Tab-separated table of C-alpha atoms and ligand atoms in Angstrom:
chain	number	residue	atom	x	y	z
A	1	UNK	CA	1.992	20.176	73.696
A	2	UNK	CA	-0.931	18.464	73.619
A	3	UNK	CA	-4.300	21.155	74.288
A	4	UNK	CA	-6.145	20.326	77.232
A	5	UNK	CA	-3.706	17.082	78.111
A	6	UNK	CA	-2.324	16.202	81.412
A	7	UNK	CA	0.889	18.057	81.995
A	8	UNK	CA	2.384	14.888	83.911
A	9	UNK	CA	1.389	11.113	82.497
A	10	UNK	CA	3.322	8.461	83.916
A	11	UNK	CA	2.528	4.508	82.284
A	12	UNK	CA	3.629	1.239	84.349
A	13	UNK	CA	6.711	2.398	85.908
A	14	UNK	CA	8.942	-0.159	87.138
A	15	UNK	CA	12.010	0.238	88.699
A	16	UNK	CA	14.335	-2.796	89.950
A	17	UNK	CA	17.572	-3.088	92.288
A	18	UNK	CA	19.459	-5.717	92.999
A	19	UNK	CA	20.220	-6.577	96.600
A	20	UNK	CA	22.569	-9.226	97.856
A	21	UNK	CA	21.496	-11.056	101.264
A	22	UNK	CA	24.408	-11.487	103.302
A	23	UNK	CA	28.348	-11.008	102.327
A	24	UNK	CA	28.080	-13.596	99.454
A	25	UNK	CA	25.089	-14.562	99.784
A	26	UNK	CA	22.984	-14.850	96.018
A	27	UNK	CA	21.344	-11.888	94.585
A	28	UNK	CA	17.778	-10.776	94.910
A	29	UNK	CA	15.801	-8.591	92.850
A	30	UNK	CA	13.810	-6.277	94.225
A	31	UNK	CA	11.406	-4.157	92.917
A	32	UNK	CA	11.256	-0.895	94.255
A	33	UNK	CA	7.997	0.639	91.950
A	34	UNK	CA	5.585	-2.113	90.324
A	35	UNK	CA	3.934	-0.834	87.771
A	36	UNK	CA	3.027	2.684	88.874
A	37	UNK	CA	1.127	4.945	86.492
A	38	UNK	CA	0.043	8.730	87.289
A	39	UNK	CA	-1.784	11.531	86.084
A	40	UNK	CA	-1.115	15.147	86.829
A	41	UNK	CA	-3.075	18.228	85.620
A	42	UNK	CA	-1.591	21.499	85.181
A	43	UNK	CA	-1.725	23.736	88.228
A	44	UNK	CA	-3.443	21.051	90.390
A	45	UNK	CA	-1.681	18.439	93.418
A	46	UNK	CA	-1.310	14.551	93.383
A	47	UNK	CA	-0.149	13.356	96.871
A	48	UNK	CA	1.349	10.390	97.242
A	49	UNK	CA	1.082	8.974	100.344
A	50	UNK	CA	2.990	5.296	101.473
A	51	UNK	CA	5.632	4.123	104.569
A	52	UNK	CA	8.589	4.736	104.566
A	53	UNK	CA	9.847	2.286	101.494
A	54	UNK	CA	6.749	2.161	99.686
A	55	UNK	CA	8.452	3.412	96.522
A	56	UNK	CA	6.997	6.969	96.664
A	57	UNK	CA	10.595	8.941	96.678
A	58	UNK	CA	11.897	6.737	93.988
A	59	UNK	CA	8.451	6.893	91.930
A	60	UNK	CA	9.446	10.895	92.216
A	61	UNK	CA	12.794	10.476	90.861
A	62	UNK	CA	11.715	8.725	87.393
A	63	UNK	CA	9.133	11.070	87.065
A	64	UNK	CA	11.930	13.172	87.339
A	65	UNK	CA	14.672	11.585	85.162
A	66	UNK	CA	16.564	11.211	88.178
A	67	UNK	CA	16.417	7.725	87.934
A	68	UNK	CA	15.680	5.627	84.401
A	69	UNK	CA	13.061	3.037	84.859
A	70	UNK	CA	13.453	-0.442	83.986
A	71	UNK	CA	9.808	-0.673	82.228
A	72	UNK	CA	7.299	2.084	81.670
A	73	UNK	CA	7.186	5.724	80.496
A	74	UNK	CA	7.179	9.329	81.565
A	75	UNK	CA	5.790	11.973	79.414
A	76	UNK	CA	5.752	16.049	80.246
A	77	UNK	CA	3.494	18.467	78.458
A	78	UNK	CA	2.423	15.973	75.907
A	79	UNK	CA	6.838	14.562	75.187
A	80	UNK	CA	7.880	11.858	75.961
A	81	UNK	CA	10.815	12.178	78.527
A	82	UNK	CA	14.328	12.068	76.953
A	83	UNK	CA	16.982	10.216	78.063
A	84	UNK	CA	18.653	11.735	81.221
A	85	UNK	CA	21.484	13.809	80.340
A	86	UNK	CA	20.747	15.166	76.843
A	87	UNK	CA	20.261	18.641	76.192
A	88	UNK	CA	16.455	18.075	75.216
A	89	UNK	CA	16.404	16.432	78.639
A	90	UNK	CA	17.978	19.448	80.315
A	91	UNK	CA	15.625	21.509	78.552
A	92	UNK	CA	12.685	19.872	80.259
A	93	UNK	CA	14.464	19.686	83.725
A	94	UNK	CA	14.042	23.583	83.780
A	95	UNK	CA	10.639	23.093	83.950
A	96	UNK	CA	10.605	20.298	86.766
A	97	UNK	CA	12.453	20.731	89.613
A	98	UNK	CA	12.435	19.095	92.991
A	99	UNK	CA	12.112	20.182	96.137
A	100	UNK	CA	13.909	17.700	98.885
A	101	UNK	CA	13.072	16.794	102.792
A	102	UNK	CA	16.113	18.358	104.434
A	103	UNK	CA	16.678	22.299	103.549
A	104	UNK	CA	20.117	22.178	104.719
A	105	UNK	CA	21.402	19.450	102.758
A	106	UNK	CA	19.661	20.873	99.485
A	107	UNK	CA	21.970	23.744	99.477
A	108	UNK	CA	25.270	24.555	99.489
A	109	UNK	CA	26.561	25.620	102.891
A	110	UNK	CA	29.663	27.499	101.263
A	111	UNK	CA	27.542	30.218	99.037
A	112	UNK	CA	25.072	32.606	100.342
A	113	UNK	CA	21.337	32.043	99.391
A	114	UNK	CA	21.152	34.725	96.415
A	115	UNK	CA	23.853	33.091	94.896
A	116	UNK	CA	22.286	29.484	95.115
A	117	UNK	CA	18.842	31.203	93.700
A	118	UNK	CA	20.350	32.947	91.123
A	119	UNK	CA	22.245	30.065	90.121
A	120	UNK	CA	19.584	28.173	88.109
A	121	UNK	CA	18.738	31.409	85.803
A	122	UNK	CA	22.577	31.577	85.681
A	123	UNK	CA	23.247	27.727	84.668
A	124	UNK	CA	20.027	27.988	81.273
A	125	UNK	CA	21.346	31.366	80.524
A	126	UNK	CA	17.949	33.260	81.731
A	127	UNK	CA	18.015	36.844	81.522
A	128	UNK	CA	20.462	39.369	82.038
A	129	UNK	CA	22.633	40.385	84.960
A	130	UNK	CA	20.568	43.180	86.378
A	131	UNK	CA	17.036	40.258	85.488
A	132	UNK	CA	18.805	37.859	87.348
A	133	UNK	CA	19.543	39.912	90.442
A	134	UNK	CA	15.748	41.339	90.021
A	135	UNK	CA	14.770	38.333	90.036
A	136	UNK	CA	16.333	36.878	93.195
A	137	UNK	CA	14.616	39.999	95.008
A	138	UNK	CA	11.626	38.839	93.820
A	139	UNK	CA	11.574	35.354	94.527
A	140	UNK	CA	12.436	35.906	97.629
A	141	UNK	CA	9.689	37.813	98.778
A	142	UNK	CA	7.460	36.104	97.254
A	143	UNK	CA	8.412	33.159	99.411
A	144	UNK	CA	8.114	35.452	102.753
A	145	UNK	CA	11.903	36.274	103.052
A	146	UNK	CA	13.708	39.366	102.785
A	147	UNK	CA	15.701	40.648	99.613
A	148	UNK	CA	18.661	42.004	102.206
A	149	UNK	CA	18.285	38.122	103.584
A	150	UNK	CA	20.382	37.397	100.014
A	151	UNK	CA	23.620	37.880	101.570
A	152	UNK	CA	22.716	35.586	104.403
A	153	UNK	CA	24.344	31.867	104.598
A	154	UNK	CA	22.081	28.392	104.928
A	155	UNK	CA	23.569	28.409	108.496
A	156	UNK	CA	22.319	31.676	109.466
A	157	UNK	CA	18.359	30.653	108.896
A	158	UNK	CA	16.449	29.255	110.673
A	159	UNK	CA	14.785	25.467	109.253
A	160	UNK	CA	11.570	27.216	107.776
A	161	UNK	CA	13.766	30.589	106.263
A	162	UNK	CA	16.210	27.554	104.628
A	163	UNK	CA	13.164	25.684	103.106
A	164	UNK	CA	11.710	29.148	102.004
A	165	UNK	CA	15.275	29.282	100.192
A	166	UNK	CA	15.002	26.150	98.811
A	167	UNK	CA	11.419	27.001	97.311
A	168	UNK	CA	13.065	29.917	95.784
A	169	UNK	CA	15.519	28.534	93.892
A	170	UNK	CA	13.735	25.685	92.414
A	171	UNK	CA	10.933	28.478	91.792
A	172	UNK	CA	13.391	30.591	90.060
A	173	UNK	CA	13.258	29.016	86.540
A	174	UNK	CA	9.637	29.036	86.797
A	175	UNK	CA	8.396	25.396	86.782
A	176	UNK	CA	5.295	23.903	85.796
A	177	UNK	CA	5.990	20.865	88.442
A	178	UNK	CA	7.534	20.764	91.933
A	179	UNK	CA	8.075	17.239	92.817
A	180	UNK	CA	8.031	17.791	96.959
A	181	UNK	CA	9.662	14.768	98.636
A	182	UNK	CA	8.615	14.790	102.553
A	183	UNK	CA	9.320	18.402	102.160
A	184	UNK	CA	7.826	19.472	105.729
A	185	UNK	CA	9.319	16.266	107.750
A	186	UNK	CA	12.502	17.702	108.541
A	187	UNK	CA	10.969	21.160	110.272
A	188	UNK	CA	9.747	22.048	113.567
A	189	UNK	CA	5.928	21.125	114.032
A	190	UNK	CA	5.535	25.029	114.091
A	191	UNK	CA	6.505	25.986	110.700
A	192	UNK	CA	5.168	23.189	108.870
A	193	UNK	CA	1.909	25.040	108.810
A	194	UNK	CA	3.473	27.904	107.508
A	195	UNK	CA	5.825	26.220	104.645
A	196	UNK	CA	2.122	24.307	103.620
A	197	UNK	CA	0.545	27.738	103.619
A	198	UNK	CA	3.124	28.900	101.687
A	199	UNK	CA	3.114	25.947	99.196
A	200	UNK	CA	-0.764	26.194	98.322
A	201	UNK	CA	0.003	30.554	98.188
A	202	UNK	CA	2.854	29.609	95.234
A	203	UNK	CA	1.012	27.163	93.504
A	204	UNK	CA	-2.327	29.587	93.566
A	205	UNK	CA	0.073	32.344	92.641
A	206	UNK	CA	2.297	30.361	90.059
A	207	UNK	CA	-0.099	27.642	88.727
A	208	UNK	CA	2.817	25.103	89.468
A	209	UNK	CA	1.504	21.415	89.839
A	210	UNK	CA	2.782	19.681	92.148
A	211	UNK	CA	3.551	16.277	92.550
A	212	UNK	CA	3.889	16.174	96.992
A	213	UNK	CA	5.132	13.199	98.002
A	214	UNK	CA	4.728	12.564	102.463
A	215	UNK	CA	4.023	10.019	105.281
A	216	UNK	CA	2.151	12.471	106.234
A	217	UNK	CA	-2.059	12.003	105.703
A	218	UNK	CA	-3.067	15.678	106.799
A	219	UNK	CA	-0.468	17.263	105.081
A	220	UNK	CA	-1.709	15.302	101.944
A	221	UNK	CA	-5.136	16.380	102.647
A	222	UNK	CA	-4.337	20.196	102.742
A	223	UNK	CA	-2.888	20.480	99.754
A	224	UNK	CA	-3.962	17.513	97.405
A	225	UNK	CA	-6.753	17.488	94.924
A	226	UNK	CA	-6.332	13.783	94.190
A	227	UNK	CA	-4.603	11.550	96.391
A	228	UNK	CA	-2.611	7.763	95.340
A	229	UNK	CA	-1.916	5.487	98.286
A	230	UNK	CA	1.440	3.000	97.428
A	231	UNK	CA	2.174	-0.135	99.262
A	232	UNK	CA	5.251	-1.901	98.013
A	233	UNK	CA	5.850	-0.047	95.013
A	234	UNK	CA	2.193	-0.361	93.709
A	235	UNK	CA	-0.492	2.242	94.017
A	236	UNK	CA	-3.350	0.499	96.191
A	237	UNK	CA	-5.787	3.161	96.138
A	238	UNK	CA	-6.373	6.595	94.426
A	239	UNK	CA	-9.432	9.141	94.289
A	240	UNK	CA	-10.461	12.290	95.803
A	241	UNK	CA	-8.943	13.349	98.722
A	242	UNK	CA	-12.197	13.549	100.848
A	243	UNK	CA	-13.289	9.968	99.361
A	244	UNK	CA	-9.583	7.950	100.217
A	245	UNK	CA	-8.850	10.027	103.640
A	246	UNK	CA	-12.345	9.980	104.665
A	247	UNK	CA	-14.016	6.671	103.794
A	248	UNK	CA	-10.738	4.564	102.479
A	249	UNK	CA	-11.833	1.159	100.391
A	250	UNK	CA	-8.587	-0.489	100.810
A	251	UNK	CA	-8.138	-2.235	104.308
A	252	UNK	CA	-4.141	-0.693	104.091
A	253	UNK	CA	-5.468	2.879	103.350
A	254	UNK	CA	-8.075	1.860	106.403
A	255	UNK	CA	-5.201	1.924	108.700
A	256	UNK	CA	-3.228	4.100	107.283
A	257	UNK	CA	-6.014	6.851	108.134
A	258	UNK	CA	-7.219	4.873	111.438
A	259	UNK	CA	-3.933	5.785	112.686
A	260	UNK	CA	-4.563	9.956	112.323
A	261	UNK	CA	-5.230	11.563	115.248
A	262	UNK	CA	-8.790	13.068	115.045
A	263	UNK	CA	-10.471	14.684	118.223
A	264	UNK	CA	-13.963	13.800	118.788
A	265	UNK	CA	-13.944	11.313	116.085
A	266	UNK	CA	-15.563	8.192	116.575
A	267	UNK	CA	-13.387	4.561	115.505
A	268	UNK	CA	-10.676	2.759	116.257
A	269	UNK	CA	-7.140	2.642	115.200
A	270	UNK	CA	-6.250	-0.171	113.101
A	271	UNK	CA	-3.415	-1.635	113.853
A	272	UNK	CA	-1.812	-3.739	111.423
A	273	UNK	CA	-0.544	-7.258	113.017
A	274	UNK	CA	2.742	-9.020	111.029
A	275	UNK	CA	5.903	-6.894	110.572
A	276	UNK	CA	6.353	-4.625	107.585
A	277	UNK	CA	6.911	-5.736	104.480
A	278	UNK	CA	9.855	-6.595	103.220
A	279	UNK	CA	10.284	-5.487	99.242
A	280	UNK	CA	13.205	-8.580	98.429
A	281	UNK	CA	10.433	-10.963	100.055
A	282	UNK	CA	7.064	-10.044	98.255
A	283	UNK	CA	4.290	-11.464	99.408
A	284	UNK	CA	2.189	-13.674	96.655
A	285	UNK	CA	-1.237	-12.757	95.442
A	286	UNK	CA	-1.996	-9.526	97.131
A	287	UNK	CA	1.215	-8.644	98.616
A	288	UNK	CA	-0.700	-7.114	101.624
A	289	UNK	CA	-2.624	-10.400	102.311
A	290	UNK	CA	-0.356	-11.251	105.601
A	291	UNK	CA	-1.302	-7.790	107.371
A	292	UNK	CA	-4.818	-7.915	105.961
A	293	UNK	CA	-7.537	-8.408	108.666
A	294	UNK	CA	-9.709	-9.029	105.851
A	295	UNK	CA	-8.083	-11.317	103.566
A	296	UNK	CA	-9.685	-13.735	101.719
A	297	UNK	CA	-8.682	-17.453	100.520
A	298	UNK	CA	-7.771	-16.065	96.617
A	299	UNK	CA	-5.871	-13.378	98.267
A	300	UNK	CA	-2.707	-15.295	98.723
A	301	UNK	CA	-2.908	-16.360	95.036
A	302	UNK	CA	-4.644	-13.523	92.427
A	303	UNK	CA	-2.981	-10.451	92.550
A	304	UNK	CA	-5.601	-7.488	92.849
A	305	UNK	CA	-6.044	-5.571	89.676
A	306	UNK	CA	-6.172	-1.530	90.034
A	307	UNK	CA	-9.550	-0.375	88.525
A	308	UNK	CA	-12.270	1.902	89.400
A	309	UNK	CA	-15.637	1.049	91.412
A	310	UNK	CA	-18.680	3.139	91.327
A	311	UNK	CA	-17.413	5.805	92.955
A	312	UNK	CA	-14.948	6.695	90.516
A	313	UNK	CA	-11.960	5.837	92.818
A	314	UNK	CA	-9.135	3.512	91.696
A	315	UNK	CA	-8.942	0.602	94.303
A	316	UNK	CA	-6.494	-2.861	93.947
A	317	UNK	CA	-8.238	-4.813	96.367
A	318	UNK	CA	-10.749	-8.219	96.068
A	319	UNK	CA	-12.994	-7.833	98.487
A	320	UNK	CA	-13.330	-4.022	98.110
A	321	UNK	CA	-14.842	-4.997	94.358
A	322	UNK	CA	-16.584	-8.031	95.656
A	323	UNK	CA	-14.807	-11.863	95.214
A	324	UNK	CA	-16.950	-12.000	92.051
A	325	UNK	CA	-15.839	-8.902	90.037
A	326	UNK	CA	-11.906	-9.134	90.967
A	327	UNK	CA	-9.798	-9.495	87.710
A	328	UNK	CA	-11.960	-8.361	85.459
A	329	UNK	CA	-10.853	-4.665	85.353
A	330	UNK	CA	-8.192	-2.578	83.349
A	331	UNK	CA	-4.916	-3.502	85.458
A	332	UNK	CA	-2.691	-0.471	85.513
A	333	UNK	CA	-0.205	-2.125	88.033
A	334	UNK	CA	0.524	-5.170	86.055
A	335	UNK	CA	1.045	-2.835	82.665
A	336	UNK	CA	4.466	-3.326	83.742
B	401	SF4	FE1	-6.809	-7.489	101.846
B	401	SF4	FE2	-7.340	-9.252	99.942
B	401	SF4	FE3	-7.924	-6.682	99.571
B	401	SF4	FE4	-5.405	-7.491	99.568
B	401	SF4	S1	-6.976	-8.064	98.091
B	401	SF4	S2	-6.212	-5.726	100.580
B	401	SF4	S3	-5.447	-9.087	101.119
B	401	SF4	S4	-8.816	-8.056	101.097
């Protein structure tokens, strides 16, 4: 382990599928993340923030290992990730777990929920019997549920009690990173307060990092210390929460946050004319150029480097630099 490195470094991830238009139609490849490169510090939260199809669920799964990446890198605590699969791989998995969008479908509707929390110390050998079981009790409450709730099955919880499970178990082997994909979007409008709450509780109590992945701008704004904005499998825009949620420099991250209900705010909501993109089509140049309202001529044609302005935020956009300064910068995105 490196002292004082990032516990999460991710270089130029790419990540291709190939998708066939029509029954026999020809082949297209489509890349799903461009060139996406992260940094996560120990103990603190990177949201990642995109439409549906921006890349951000499939940017968490190679962070992961879940997925292997065509191009790029992933290293954890200062390693470089091993191949998925190996023990050494394994090993690291312990320390990285995920935490999905639907409760119900994360667990196993057959087994009760002390068995499924249990099951992770069980699977890397962790402790002894009477540990184990100590442990569940533990976990448990310190995700708001009751020990005697154990014995319970997914089906008899409610959607909040089932995602408190879920934190649980992928708690259990005590992480260093939660990778939370839409973790709240599947629960009733009243608990996802609470399962937030509880989220920035754990990681106070735990010093877990976590990498929280949503659709969802105030959600990324209660719990993030540093937010990236992806549009078509590239990261757009990236800075301090109250700097890319407040005052956005990208025209998509504009709209994005135009589109947040705010009472008493001033502005209007942009809203973005052309249809969404479509990831086996991209766009030339900037591939936001045909939404843009602000385009410019060399949009169609140069793509935007990412690279920081004044502020210290990370933007990939042309006129956001200035026409004059575009392409100069260091281009994470096009590492790849
Ligand atoms: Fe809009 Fe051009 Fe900036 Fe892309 S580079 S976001 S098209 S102004």
């Amino acid at each position: 382990m490196k002292a004082g490195g990032a516990l999460l470094e991710a270089e130029g991830l790419v990540r291709r599928y190939t998708m066939r238009r029509g029954m026999f139609g020809r082949a297209v490849d489509v890349r799903a993340v461009d060139g996406v490169s992260l940094r996560l510090e120990r103990g603190r939260t990177l949201g990642l923030v995109g439409e549906s199809g921006c890349g951000k669920s499939t940017t968490g799964r190679l962070v992961l290992g879940m997925e292997s990446p065509d191009a790029g890198s992933v290293s954890f605590d200062g390693r470089t990730m091993p191949a998925p699969g190996t023990a050494a791989w394994r090993a690291l998995r312990m320390r990285m777990q995920m935490v999905f969008q639907d409760p119900l479908g994360a667990l196993d509707r057959r087994l009760p929920i002390g068995a499924q929390v249990i099951e992770p110390l069980d699977i890397h050998g962790i402790g002894d019997p009477a540990a184990r079981a100590a442990r569940v009790q533990e976990l448990l409450r310190a995700v708001g549920l009751r020990p005697d709730q154990a014995a319970r099955y997914p089906h008899e919880l409610s959607g909040g009690q089932r995602q408190r499970a879920v934190l649980a178990r992928a708690l259990a082997t005590d992480p260093a990173l939660l990778v939370c994909d839409e973790p709240i979007s599947a629960l009733d409008v009243s608990i996802q307060a609470q399962v937030m709450n509880l989220l920035v509780e754990l990681q106070e109590r735990f010093g877990t990092a976590l990498l929280f992945i949503s659709h969802d701008l105030r959600a990324v704004r209660q719990v993030s210390h540093r937010v990236a904005v992806m549009y078509l499998g590239r990261i757009v825009e990236e800075g301090e929460p109250d700097a890319v949620l407040h005052d956005p420099a990208h025209p998509y991250a504009r709209a994005l946050v135009s589109a947040i209900p705010h009472p008493g705010r001033g502005g209007r909501r942009i809203v973005l004319q052309g249809d969404p993109p479509n990831p086996a089509d991209r766009p030339s140049g900037c591939a936001f150029h045909p939404r843009c309202p602000v385009a410019s001529a060399r949009c169609a044609q140069d793509v935007p480097p990412l690279k920081p302005r004044a502020d210290g935020r990370l933007v990939a956009c042309h006129v956001a630099h200035g026409d004059a300064a575009a392409g100069q910068g260091t281009d994470r995105q096009e590492a790849a």
